[in-house]
């Protein structure tokens, strides 16, 4: 009885976080739109000092939005992990949707994406949580790859597992920081120049992949890109 | 002059969209909930609709269903602009007949204007 009460309490806490994050996104989106319009001169030209401060406010707002989105994803992933049922999942389709969601940034930055969608066995996993974690890995690859860079996604099928490699030509991670990359709220020292972030994406990804019986590891060199490896069990 | 219907319950957001669209020489009609949105669709027959999903009275998914079920409004292009950005929400909206889906916390107003012009160009 105590176990079910604890589970119910955890679910209520997750529901509260999801609701709060949703409510926060509303005013933050309006603030974002109004700042965009201010910077574009829709309300008249800004003086240089005014432009400077509005740009700084815009930057801070983007960080708030990023944190809110990440908290929402983290709560959903946690909620899904404690869901009783695993579902059959098409992993290649998850990468399809992650790339589609990043289409505008990939196009804007002229990033070449090498993704041969193979036939893969369906895996029985916690689908929503896995989607969040794989999307995070693709989001990072896109975020931290400069203009005209590339991303390669490769699959290999073994007897009891599939392995996915996501390789990018991005900014890479400094050697001294590798050991912290999966620590909650940690961001590499060179990450901030590329994009805002909360530092929870890879923490969630590792937690979810491991909870699904898989593994997540990486190699990276600062200035020369990163390669993330994901191993997932075949039922 | 093209007529754009905004169905959005957030007063601030709706006001910003209205200002921007007007500055781009569109004529703008507003509806602050789903029920008023459906009424405005039938009565005004706008050229393009910008539709939020989380709406009071009748939600955006229901607005989509009713718009597509009515022969007078079935062909009106609808761009969903919502903070509901999960894959299943996007798929549901597109399946119900939305022409496009943009996430409020990530979109750029220039993209919305381009998409509106694109949809008007196809008519």
mmCIF file of C-alpha atoms in Angstrom:
data_model
loop_
_atom_site.group_PDB
_atom_site.id
_atom_site.type_symbol
_atom_site.label_atom_id
_atom_site.label_comp_id
_atom_site.label_asym_id
_atom_site.label_seq_id
_atom_site.Cartn_x
_atom_site.Cartn_y
_atom_site.Cartn_z
ATOM 1 C CA UNK A 1 0.000 0.000 0.000
ATOM 2 C CA UNK A 2 2.871 2.331 0.919
ATOM 3 C CA UNK A 3 4.509 1.641 -2.473
ATOM 4 C CA UNK A 4 1.356 2.721 -4.377
ATOM 5 C CA UNK A 5 0.936 5.824 -2.217
ATOM 6 C CA UNK A 6 4.574 6.754 -2.932
ATOM 7 C CA UNK A 7 4.029 6.212 -6.696
ATOM 8 C CA UNK A 8 0.854 8.317 -6.621
ATOM 9 C CA UNK A 9 2.671 11.076 -4.739
ATOM 10 C CA UNK A 10 5.535 11.027 -7.279
ATOM 11 C CA UNK A 11 3.059 11.179 -10.165
ATOM 12 C CA UNK A 12 1.281 14.161 -8.556
ATOM 13 C CA UNK A 13 4.605 15.960 -8.195
ATOM 14 C CA UNK A 14 5.422 15.277 -11.843
ATOM 15 C CA UNK A 15 1.962 16.480 -12.922
ATOM 16 C CA UNK A 16 2.499 19.677 -10.921
ATOM 17 C CA UNK A 17 5.866 20.309 -12.569
ATOM 18 C CA UNK A 18 4.400 19.685 -16.053
ATOM 19 C CA UNK A 19 1.529 22.071 -15.336
ATOM 20 C CA UNK A 20 3.833 24.778 -13.937
ATOM 21 C CA UNK A 21 6.236 24.522 -16.888
ATOM 22 C CA UNK A 22 3.325 24.754 -19.353
ATOM 23 C CA UNK A 23 1.980 27.838 -17.562
ATOM 24 C CA UNK A 24 5.418 29.475 -17.601
ATOM 25 C CA UNK A 25 5.839 28.961 -21.338
ATOM 26 C CA UNK A 26 2.778 31.067 -22.088
ATOM 27 C CA UNK A 27 4.018 34.461 -20.842
ATOM 28 C CA UNK A 28 7.595 33.660 -21.863
ATOM 29 C CA UNK A 29 6.435 33.088 -25.470
ATOM 30 C CA UNK A 30 4.636 36.437 -25.488
ATOM 31 C CA UNK A 31 7.707 38.171 -24.060
ATOM 32 C CA UNK A 32 9.816 36.502 -26.754
ATOM 33 C CA UNK A 33 7.540 37.675 -29.552
ATOM 34 C CA UNK A 34 7.401 41.247 -28.244
ATOM 35 C CA UNK A 35 11.209 41.404 -27.896
ATOM 36 C CA UNK A 36 11.597 40.085 -31.466
ATOM 37 C CA UNK A 37 9.282 42.823 -32.691
ATOM 38 C CA UNK A 38 11.126 45.493 -30.688
ATOM 39 C CA UNK A 39 14.470 44.408 -32.140
ATOM 40 C CA UNK A 40 13.075 44.373 -35.674
ATOM 41 C CA UNK A 41 11.917 47.961 -35.267
ATOM 42 C CA UNK A 42 8.206 47.143 -35.390
ATOM 43 C CA UNK A 43 7.561 49.737 -32.673
ATOM 44 C CA UNK A 44 9.952 52.277 -34.137
ATOM 45 C CA UNK A 45 13.749 52.411 -34.236
ATOM 46 C CA UNK A 46 15.678 51.761 -31.038
ATOM 47 C CA UNK A 47 18.571 53.884 -29.851
ATOM 48 C CA UNK A 48 21.834 51.904 -29.660
ATOM 49 C CA UNK A 49 21.698 51.700 -25.859
ATOM 50 C CA UNK A 50 18.071 50.588 -25.968
ATOM 51 C CA UNK A 51 18.907 47.946 -28.600
ATOM 52 C CA UNK A 52 21.744 46.691 -26.450
ATOM 53 C CA UNK A 53 19.575 46.220 -23.379
ATOM 54 C CA UNK A 54 16.709 44.659 -25.342
ATOM 55 C CA UNK A 55 19.157 42.163 -26.861
ATOM 56 C CA UNK A 56 20.361 41.249 -23.389
ATOM 57 C CA UNK A 57 16.776 40.822 -22.136
ATOM 58 C CA UNK A 58 16.060 38.661 -25.192
ATOM 59 C CA UNK A 59 19.065 36.479 -24.405
ATOM 60 C CA UNK A 60 17.937 35.998 -20.815
ATOM 61 C CA UNK A 61 14.416 35.180 -21.968
ATOM 62 C CA UNK A 62 15.747 32.524 -24.355
ATOM 63 C CA UNK A 63 17.542 30.924 -21.398
ATOM 64 C CA UNK A 64 14.329 30.952 -19.341
ATOM 65 C CA UNK A 65 12.432 29.336 -22.221
ATOM 66 C CA UNK A 66 15.140 26.745 -22.643
ATOM 67 C CA UNK A 67 15.100 25.842 -18.944
ATOM 68 C CA UNK A 68 11.291 25.674 -18.928
ATOM 69 C CA UNK A 69 11.267 23.399 -21.995
ATOM 70 C CA UNK A 70 13.940 21.168 -20.470
ATOM 71 C CA UNK A 71 12.110 20.912 -17.127
ATOM 72 C CA UNK A 72 8.936 19.985 -18.991
ATOM 73 C CA UNK A 73 10.775 17.295 -20.944
ATOM 74 C CA UNK A 74 12.493 15.978 -17.842
ATOM 75 C CA UNK A 75 9.178 15.707 -15.992
ATOM 76 C CA UNK A 76 7.529 13.946 -18.932
ATOM 77 C CA UNK A 77 10.435 11.539 -19.232
ATOM 78 C CA UNK A 78 10.314 10.790 -15.479
ATOM 79 C CA UNK A 79 6.573 10.273 -15.709
ATOM 80 C CA UNK A 80 6.911 7.922 -18.648
ATOM 81 C CA UNK A 81 9.687 5.916 -16.994
ATOM 82 C CA UNK A 82 7.374 5.037 -14.153
ATOM 83 C CA UNK A 83 4.567 4.135 -16.556
ATOM 84 C CA UNK A 84 3.858 0.419 -16.331
ATOM 85 C CA UNK A 85 3.900 -0.438 -20.005
ATOM 86 C CA UNK A 86 6.702 -0.518 -22.527
ATOM 87 C CA UNK A 87 5.638 -0.147 -26.158
ATOM 88 C CA UNK A 88 7.047 -1.228 -29.483
ATOM 89 C CA UNK A 89 9.223 1.559 -30.805
ATOM 90 C CA UNK A 90 10.619 2.311 -34.273
ATOM 91 C CA UNK A 91 13.920 3.943 -33.340
ATOM 92 C CA UNK A 92 14.711 5.163 -36.863
ATOM 93 C CA UNK A 93 11.362 6.958 -36.915
ATOM 94 C CA UNK A 94 12.292 8.759 -33.670
ATOM 95 C CA UNK A 95 15.435 10.095 -35.364
ATOM 96 C CA UNK A 96 13.291 11.094 -38.374
ATOM 97 C CA UNK A 97 11.071 13.197 -36.135
ATOM 98 C CA UNK A 98 14.048 14.697 -34.253
ATOM 99 C CA UNK A 99 15.590 15.811 -37.549
ATOM 100 C CA UNK A 100 12.232 17.164 -38.740
ATOM 101 C CA UNK A 101 11.888 19.255 -35.568
ATOM 102 C CA UNK A 102 15.355 20.686 -36.198
ATOM 103 C CA UNK A 103 14.757 21.207 -39.921
ATOM 104 C CA UNK A 104 14.741 25.016 -39.806
ATOM 105 C CA UNK A 105 18.042 25.249 -37.913
ATOM 106 C CA UNK A 106 19.664 22.562 -40.068
ATOM 107 C CA UNK A 107 18.605 24.481 -43.193
ATOM 108 C CA UNK A 108 19.623 27.872 -41.793
ATOM 109 C CA UNK A 109 23.085 26.602 -40.810
ATOM 110 C CA UNK A 110 23.448 24.549 -44.030
ATOM 111 C CA UNK A 111 24.326 21.442 -42.007
ATOM 112 C CA UNK A 112 24.688 18.254 -44.065
ATOM 113 C CA UNK A 113 22.873 15.334 -42.499
ATOM 114 C CA UNK A 114 23.867 11.803 -43.454
ATOM 115 C CA UNK A 115 21.046 9.522 -42.291
ATOM 116 C CA UNK A 116 20.348 6.277 -44.066
ATOM 117 C CA UNK A 117 17.160 4.970 -42.611
ATOM 118 C CA UNK A 118 17.640 1.233 -42.353
ATOM 119 C CA UNK A 119 15.152 -1.515 -41.533
ATOM 120 C CA UNK A 120 15.548 -2.130 -37.816
ATOM 121 C CA UNK A 121 13.916 -4.558 -35.448
ATOM 122 C CA UNK A 122 11.233 -2.899 -33.315
ATOM 123 C CA UNK A 123 12.251 -2.501 -29.722
ATOM 124 C CA UNK A 124 9.988 -2.780 -26.696
ATOM 125 C CA UNK A 125 10.785 0.277 -24.575
ATOM 126 C CA UNK A 126 9.305 3.261 -22.739
ATOM 127 C CA UNK A 127 8.548 5.199 -25.896
ATOM 128 C CA UNK A 128 7.916 8.756 -24.783
ATOM 129 C CA UNK A 129 10.928 8.869 -22.475
ATOM 130 C CA UNK A 130 13.135 7.408 -25.204
ATOM 131 C CA UNK A 131 11.870 10.005 -27.685
ATOM 132 C CA UNK A 132 12.844 12.791 -25.283
ATOM 133 C CA UNK A 133 16.348 11.400 -24.804
ATOM 134 C CA UNK A 134 17.110 10.669 -28.475
ATOM 135 C CA UNK A 135 15.699 14.069 -29.452
ATOM 136 C CA UNK A 136 18.053 15.667 -26.899
ATOM 137 C CA UNK A 137 21.059 13.996 -28.533
ATOM 138 C CA UNK A 138 20.039 15.205 -31.989
ATOM 139 C CA UNK A 139 19.161 18.678 -30.657
ATOM 140 C CA UNK A 140 22.679 18.929 -29.195
ATOM 141 C CA UNK A 141 24.325 17.768 -32.423
ATOM 142 C CA UNK A 142 22.457 20.486 -34.338
ATOM 143 C CA UNK A 143 22.914 23.156 -31.665
ATOM 144 C CA UNK A 144 26.659 22.722 -31.338
ATOM 145 C CA UNK A 145 27.503 22.291 -35.012
ATOM 146 C CA UNK A 146 28.534 25.430 -36.818
ATOM 147 C CA UNK A 147 27.414 26.563 -40.259
ATOM 148 C CA UNK A 148 28.222 24.172 -43.104
ATOM 149 C CA UNK A 149 29.057 21.396 -40.643
ATOM 150 C CA UNK A 150 27.761 17.832 -40.781
ATOM 151 C CA UNK A 151 25.967 15.200 -38.728
ATOM 152 C CA UNK A 152 26.085 11.447 -39.387
ATOM 153 C CA UNK A 153 23.667 8.941 -37.901
ATOM 154 C CA UNK A 154 24.618 5.284 -38.256
ATOM 155 C CA UNK A 155 22.900 2.105 -37.108
ATOM 156 C CA UNK A 156 24.242 -1.387 -36.548
ATOM 157 C CA UNK A 157 22.227 -4.440 -35.548
ATOM 158 C CA UNK A 158 23.767 -7.110 -33.343
ATOM 159 C CA UNK A 159 22.285 -10.277 -31.923
ATOM 160 C CA UNK A 160 20.806 -8.767 -28.771
ATOM 161 C CA UNK A 161 21.106 -5.021 -29.306
ATOM 162 C CA UNK A 162 21.160 -2.215 -31.804
ATOM 163 C CA UNK A 163 23.801 0.469 -31.710
ATOM 164 C CA UNK A 164 23.290 3.991 -32.954
ATOM 165 C CA UNK A 165 26.101 6.470 -33.498
ATOM 166 C CA UNK A 166 25.435 10.200 -33.762
ATOM 167 C CA UNK A 167 28.558 11.971 -34.954
ATOM 168 C CA UNK A 168 28.928 15.699 -35.559
ATOM 169 C CA UNK A 169 31.581 18.138 -36.711
ATOM 170 C CA UNK A 170 30.653 20.543 -33.937
ATOM 171 C CA UNK A 171 32.524 22.381 -31.234
ATOM 172 C CA UNK A 172 33.357 19.260 -29.211
ATOM 173 C CA UNK A 173 33.796 19.052 -25.454
ATOM 174 C CA UNK A 174 37.010 20.031 -23.623
ATOM 175 C CA UNK A 175 38.864 16.938 -22.304
ATOM 176 C CA UNK A 176 38.850 18.087 -18.690
ATOM 177 C CA UNK A 177 35.027 18.313 -18.750
ATOM 178 C CA UNK A 178 34.222 14.882 -20.181
ATOM 179 C CA UNK A 179 33.696 13.368 -16.758
ATOM 180 C CA UNK A 180 30.897 15.883 -15.974
ATOM 181 C CA UNK A 181 28.959 15.758 -19.215
ATOM 182 C CA UNK A 182 26.165 13.580 -17.815
ATOM 183 C CA UNK A 183 25.916 15.489 -14.549
ATOM 184 C CA UNK A 184 22.600 17.315 -14.091
ATOM 185 C CA UNK A 185 22.765 21.067 -14.915
ATOM 186 C CA UNK A 186 26.359 20.784 -16.171
ATOM 187 C CA UNK A 187 27.179 22.682 -19.369
ATOM 188 C CA UNK A 188 30.572 22.549 -21.039
ATOM 189 C CA UNK A 189 32.511 25.816 -20.795
ATOM 190 C CA UNK A 190 32.409 26.320 -24.584
ATOM 191 C CA UNK A 191 28.673 25.560 -24.962
ATOM 192 C CA UNK A 192 27.297 28.975 -24.025
ATOM 193 C CA UNK A 193 28.648 30.737 -27.129
ATOM 194 C CA UNK A 194 26.591 28.489 -29.406
ATOM 195 C CA UNK A 195 23.172 28.329 -27.763
ATOM 196 C CA UNK A 196 21.333 28.679 -24.458
ATOM 197 C CA UNK A 197 20.668 25.510 -22.462
ATOM 198 C CA UNK A 198 19.926 24.223 -18.998
ATOM 199 C CA UNK A 199 22.360 21.320 -18.855
ATOM 200 C CA UNK A 200 19.725 18.640 -18.220
ATOM 201 C CA UNK A 201 19.438 17.145 -21.724
ATOM 202 C CA UNK A 202 22.244 14.588 -21.512
ATOM 203 C CA UNK A 203 21.462 13.848 -17.863
ATOM 204 C CA UNK A 204 17.912 12.891 -18.915
ATOM 205 C CA UNK A 205 19.162 10.997 -21.985
ATOM 206 C CA UNK A 206 21.536 8.795 -19.974
ATOM 207 C CA UNK A 207 18.992 8.134 -17.234
ATOM 208 C CA UNK A 208 16.304 7.134 -19.710
ATOM 209 C CA UNK A 209 18.534 5.002 -21.927
ATOM 210 C CA UNK A 210 19.912 3.124 -18.925
ATOM 211 C CA UNK A 211 16.408 2.701 -17.462
ATOM 212 C CA UNK A 212 15.497 1.046 -20.764
ATOM 213 C CA UNK A 213 18.382 -1.423 -20.421
ATOM 214 C CA UNK A 214 20.711 0.482 -22.757
ATOM 215 C CA UNK A 215 23.978 2.407 -22.595
ATOM 216 C CA UNK A 216 25.082 5.894 -23.613
ATOM 217 C CA UNK A 217 28.705 6.941 -24.011
ATOM 218 C CA UNK A 218 30.704 9.342 -26.146
ATOM 219 C CA UNK A 219 34.010 10.496 -27.550
ATOM 220 C CA UNK A 220 34.767 14.133 -28.167
ATOM 221 C CA UNK A 221 37.585 16.525 -28.922
ATOM 222 C CA UNK A 222 37.270 20.257 -28.482
ATOM 223 C CA UNK A 223 37.037 21.921 -31.887
ATOM 224 C CA UNK A 224 36.702 18.600 -33.716
ATOM 225 C CA UNK A 225 33.216 17.363 -32.897
ATOM 226 C CA UNK A 226 31.582 14.656 -30.797
ATOM 227 C CA UNK A 227 30.362 11.105 -31.321
ATOM 228 C CA UNK A 228 27.586 9.760 -29.112
ATOM 229 C CA UNK A 229 26.959 6.002 -28.972
ATOM 230 C CA UNK A 230 23.636 4.555 -27.901
ATOM 231 C CA UNK A 231 23.102 0.863 -27.337
ATOM 232 C CA UNK A 232 19.518 -0.428 -26.902
ATOM 233 C CA UNK A 233 18.433 -4.003 -26.194
ATOM 234 C CA UNK A 234 16.396 -6.030 -28.647
ATOM 235 C CA UNK A 235 13.677 -7.886 -26.756
ATOM 236 C CA UNK B 1 -6.172 42.791 -48.976
ATOM 237 C CA UNK B 2 -6.055 39.323 -47.403
ATOM 238 C CA UNK B 3 -8.028 38.648 -44.193
ATOM 239 C CA UNK B 4 -6.345 36.719 -41.396
ATOM 240 C CA UNK B 5 -8.339 35.269 -38.490
ATOM 241 C CA UNK B 6 -6.409 34.879 -35.207
ATOM 242 C CA UNK B 7 -7.982 32.396 -32.775
ATOM 243 C CA UNK B 8 -5.973 32.913 -29.574
ATOM 244 C CA UNK B 9 -7.061 33.358 -25.952
ATOM 245 C CA UNK B 10 -3.865 35.058 -24.686
ATOM 246 C CA UNK B 11 -4.716 38.773 -25.000
ATOM 247 C CA UNK B 12 -1.077 39.953 -25.099
ATOM 248 C CA UNK B 13 -0.009 37.385 -27.682
ATOM 249 C CA UNK B 14 -3.097 38.020 -29.817
ATOM 250 C CA UNK B 15 -2.467 41.772 -29.696
ATOM 251 C CA UNK B 16 1.157 41.346 -30.802
ATOM 252 C CA UNK B 17 0.143 39.106 -33.715
ATOM 253 C CA UNK B 18 -2.557 41.586 -34.703
ATOM 254 C CA UNK B 19 -0.076 44.505 -34.733
ATOM 255 C CA UNK B 20 2.470 42.617 -36.780
ATOM 256 C CA UNK B 21 -0.036 41.340 -39.331
ATOM 257 C CA UNK B 22 -1.582 44.780 -39.718
ATOM 258 C CA UNK B 23 1.886 46.247 -40.297
ATOM 259 C CA UNK B 24 2.324 43.679 -43.070
ATOM 260 C CA UNK B 25 -0.884 44.975 -44.732
ATOM 261 C CA UNK B 26 -3.189 42.176 -43.722
ATOM 262 C CA UNK B 27 -6.696 42.785 -42.445
ATOM 263 C CA UNK B 28 -7.089 41.049 -39.069
ATOM 264 C CA UNK B 29 -10.079 39.434 -37.352
ATOM 265 C CA UNK B 30 -9.767 38.165 -33.784
ATOM 266 C CA UNK B 31 -11.445 35.469 -31.721
ATOM 267 C CA UNK B 32 -10.519 34.848 -28.090
ATOM 268 C CA UNK B 33 -11.882 31.303 -27.757
ATOM 269 C CA UNK B 34 -12.698 28.263 -29.860
ATOM 270 C CA UNK B 35 -16.432 28.840 -30.044
ATOM 271 C CA UNK B 36 -15.995 32.438 -31.265
ATOM 272 C CA UNK B 37 -13.309 31.162 -33.618
ATOM 273 C CA UNK B 38 -15.693 28.707 -35.275
ATOM 274 C CA UNK B 39 -18.353 31.426 -35.576
ATOM 275 C CA UNK B 40 -15.844 33.840 -37.117
ATOM 276 C CA UNK B 41 -14.641 31.176 -39.557
ATOM 277 C CA UNK B 42 -18.187 30.565 -40.817
ATOM 278 C CA UNK B 43 -19.213 34.207 -40.908
ATOM 279 C CA UNK B 44 -16.071 35.941 -42.175
ATOM 280 C CA UNK B 45 -14.474 33.163 -44.271
ATOM 281 C CA UNK B 46 -10.941 34.477 -43.794
ATOM 282 C CA UNK B 47 -8.127 33.781 -46.231
ATOM 283 C CA UNK B 48 -5.876 32.192 -43.587
ATOM 284 C CA UNK B 49 -6.372 31.236 -39.927
ATOM 285 C CA UNK B 50 -3.790 31.276 -37.145
ATOM 286 C CA UNK B 51 -5.024 28.898 -34.478
ATOM 287 C CA UNK B 52 -3.917 28.184 -30.928
ATOM 288 C CA UNK B 53 -4.736 24.727 -29.552
ATOM 289 C CA UNK B 54 -5.215 25.371 -25.826
ATOM 290 C CA UNK B 55 -8.376 27.467 -25.924
ATOM 291 C CA UNK B 56 -11.308 27.920 -23.555
ATOM 292 C CA UNK B 57 -14.789 26.586 -24.488
ATOM 293 C CA UNK B 58 -13.775 24.629 -27.538
ATOM 294 C CA UNK B 59 -10.124 23.652 -28.041
ATOM 295 C CA UNK B 60 -8.113 24.106 -31.216
ATOM 296 C CA UNK B 61 -8.375 20.426 -32.202
ATOM 297 C CA UNK B 62 -12.173 20.716 -32.170
ATOM 298 C CA UNK B 63 -11.982 23.969 -34.163
ATOM 299 C CA UNK B 64 -9.925 22.090 -36.776
ATOM 300 C CA UNK B 65 -12.420 19.199 -36.886
ATOM 301 C CA UNK B 66 -15.411 21.488 -37.296
ATOM 302 C CA UNK B 67 -13.655 23.680 -39.861
ATOM 303 C CA UNK B 68 -12.826 20.688 -42.032
ATOM 304 C CA UNK B 69 -16.267 19.111 -41.622
ATOM 305 C CA UNK B 70 -18.024 22.189 -43.008
ATOM 306 C CA UNK B 71 -17.909 22.557 -46.810
ATOM 307 C CA UNK B 72 -17.852 26.377 -46.503
ATOM 308 C CA UNK B 73 -14.689 26.391 -44.383
ATOM 309 C CA UNK B 74 -12.999 23.104 -45.327
ATOM 310 C CA UNK B 75 -10.606 24.749 -47.769
ATOM 311 C CA UNK B 76 -9.443 27.644 -45.571
ATOM 312 C CA UNK B 77 -5.730 27.262 -44.769
ATOM 313 C CA UNK B 78 -5.028 26.937 -41.032
ATOM 314 C CA UNK B 79 -1.637 27.453 -39.374
ATOM 315 C CA UNK B 80 -1.491 26.075 -35.839
ATOM 316 C CA UNK B 81 0.599 28.227 -33.488
ATOM 317 C CA UNK B 82 0.744 26.553 -30.091
ATOM 318 C CA UNK B 83 2.968 25.711 -27.140
ATOM 319 C CA UNK B 84 1.762 22.113 -27.351
ATOM 320 C CA UNK B 85 4.754 20.771 -29.214
ATOM 321 C CA UNK B 86 4.805 17.038 -28.554
ATOM 322 C CA UNK B 87 5.051 14.834 -31.610
ATOM 323 C CA UNK B 88 1.557 13.400 -31.008
ATOM 324 C CA UNK B 89 0.050 16.924 -30.836
ATOM 325 C CA UNK B 90 1.666 17.910 -34.130
ATOM 326 C CA UNK B 91 0.548 14.692 -35.813
ATOM 327 C CA UNK B 92 -2.988 15.043 -34.441
ATOM 328 C CA UNK B 93 -3.296 18.620 -35.700
ATOM 329 C CA UNK B 94 -1.967 17.771 -39.149
ATOM 330 C CA UNK B 95 -4.246 14.724 -39.348
ATOM 331 C CA UNK B 96 -7.234 16.945 -38.461
ATOM 332 C CA UNK B 97 -6.356 19.169 -41.389
ATOM 333 C CA UNK B 98 -3.927 21.853 -40.215
ATOM 334 C CA UNK B 99 -1.771 23.097 -43.082
ATOM 335 C CA UNK B 100 1.193 23.851 -40.846
ATOM 336 C CA UNK B 101 2.294 23.697 -37.191
ATOM 337 C CA UNK B 102 4.559 26.125 -35.360
ATOM 338 C CA UNK B 103 5.614 26.076 -31.720
ATOM 339 C CA UNK B 104 5.085 29.394 -29.932
ATOM 340 C CA UNK B 105 8.207 29.228 -27.790
ATOM 341 C CA UNK B 106 10.382 28.697 -30.876
ATOM 342 C CA UNK B 107 8.766 30.424 -33.831
ATOM 343 C CA UNK B 108 9.889 33.515 -35.690
ATOM 344 C CA UNK B 109 7.249 36.015 -36.836
ATOM 345 C CA UNK B 110 8.998 36.332 -40.198
ATOM 346 C CA UNK B 111 8.399 32.598 -40.754
ATOM 347 C CA UNK B 112 4.684 33.025 -40.015
ATOM 348 C CA UNK B 113 4.409 35.883 -42.509
ATOM 349 C CA UNK B 114 6.263 33.811 -45.127
ATOM 350 C CA UNK B 115 3.979 30.834 -44.508
ATOM 351 C CA UNK B 116 0.869 33.036 -44.792
ATOM 352 C CA UNK B 117 2.099 34.515 -48.072
ATOM 353 C CA UNK B 118 2.959 31.017 -49.289
ATOM 354 C CA UNK B 119 -0.541 29.740 -48.515
ATOM 355 C CA UNK B 120 -2.139 32.793 -50.143
ATOM 356 C CA UNK B 121 -0.018 32.248 -53.217
ATOM 357 C CA UNK B 122 -1.324 28.707 -53.591
ATOM 358 C CA UNK B 123 -4.972 29.860 -53.659
#
